[in-house]
Amino acid sequence: MKKINLSNPHIEALEPYMSARRIGGKGEVWLNANELPFPRQPMSLDVSDYHRYPDEGPDLVQAAYAAYAGLQPNQVLALRGADEAIDLLLRAYCQSGTDGIIISSPTYGMYQVCANIQNAAVIDVPLTEDYQLDVPAILAQEGIKLVFICNPNNPTGNSFNREDILTILRFFEGRALVVIDEAYIEFCPLESLVSEMANFENLVLVRTMSKAFGLAGVHVGYLLANETVMAIMRKVSAPYPLADPCAQIALQSLNENATQLMNKQVNQISQIRDSFCEALADMQGVTNVVPSVTNFVLVFFTDNEATWEALIEAGVVARRIPHSRLSEAIRFTIGTIEEMAMVIQVLKRLS
Ligand SMILES: *Cc1c(COP(=O)(O)O)cnc(C)c1O
């Protein structure tokens, strides 16, 4: 067979994104992808129309999500996960080889991945020592179309000063979109910028049902934006963005009972997280626990390698983050009480 070499040169140079699933691992306790640990209850699906393309599904889902988020249905676009929202923003707003985005590392990896695929420049304005936004450095950048702010931030687990975000929004008004990734906002609803949607045309929010809603396997996410941005996003969105089974499950998961259950589980996880952090606080070998408002915690160890090996040995799969500032850290998703007790046991044996 003849070898082919036809791809875009900048694509040729890329490495595939290493998701938690791709990295894989062996174990019984999965604390590496910030999923909820609670199994879902059975649901019934009406499949009678499945010989037709889906249509109404997304409309109903978008209306239900709008009601949940306190917005109008025309401000909501339902997509294949928050990741698709990030990708579509890059494609719609960044001209290949010309425009750039700002990220503040350490942060979620997909902003960089989608920018690389689009051949958009990535300007990293690292977080300050206490993991806050470096506002003066962000405002000093040029040629920017999108500013990605993950709030609360993955993998550090903290949220950013609201005034800082508002300063950035004001500065970039008319110049760049400020995209707030609120993937974990259900764990700290007061931190949401959704109430500012009415004030800033350049504010875009990204949300997901993969985390607090416990539906990672269904992979439904949302882009929330005002009409000018939404008009552009509709041009680049796929004609059938959600398969109907996903739309039906998303819709059922947004009714009153389901959102009540979601909030209850969010509270449970927050309590387990606080006990976990307390247990870590004065443990030998732990040098820092970053205060978290999410369902995961970033922990620094004196001997990260030995800690990692001990966890693997015990069947605990957590996450190491490939970032120079985090070489001594492990990110733990908060699992069940039993799972976190097991982690504590492993760490205690080490210390
Ligand atoms: C998990 C995660 C996403 C991806 O969400 P999906 O809806 O599953 O694609 C986006 N942003 C952040 C910060 C995340 O942690």
XYZ file of C-alpha atoms and ligand atoms in Angstrom, residues 17 33-35 79-86 107-111 150-155 181-184 206-211 215-222 295-296 331, ligand 1:
59
model
C -5.548 14.113 23.988
C -12.201 11.637 35.930
C -14.239 13.755 38.373
C -17.325 11.607 37.849
C -24.275 19.818 22.572
C -22.221 16.623 22.877
C -20.654 17.615 26.120
C -18.961 20.807 27.204
C -16.015 19.706 25.075
C -18.012 20.238 21.882
C -18.924 23.748 23.048
C -15.223 24.535 23.525
C -6.218 24.417 33.952
C -8.433 22.101 31.914
C -6.528 20.643 28.956
C -9.128 20.815 26.198
C -8.793 24.569 25.567
C -12.355 27.599 34.228
C -14.372 28.614 37.301
C -14.094 26.752 39.602
C -10.796 25.628 38.165
C -9.884 22.078 37.226
C -7.408 20.735 38.487
C -16.252 26.983 31.989
C -18.683 26.186 34.798
C -18.378 22.387 34.594
C -18.432 22.145 38.423
C -20.017 26.354 29.261
C -21.845 23.750 31.377
C -22.123 19.964 31.475
C -24.217 17.106 32.870
C -21.125 14.880 33.104
C -20.114 15.912 36.613
C -24.253 11.587 33.425
C -20.735 11.370 31.979
C -21.810 8.328 29.970
C -24.534 10.332 28.234
C -22.163 13.225 27.456
C -24.510 16.198 27.195
C -23.270 19.743 27.697
C -24.457 23.284 27.093
C -15.863 17.251 43.759
C -12.091 16.822 43.522
C -5.805 15.036 42.021
C -15.043 17.376 32.560
C -14.861 18.757 32.096
C -15.399 19.174 30.869
C -15.981 18.221 29.890
O -17.312 18.064 30.009
P -18.096 17.119 29.003
O -19.460 17.678 29.020
O -18.033 15.738 29.579
O -17.447 17.216 27.667
C -15.277 20.511 30.535
N -14.648 21.380 31.327
C -14.087 20.994 32.486
C -13.389 21.985 33.328
C -14.178 19.675 32.898
O -13.575 19.291 34.035
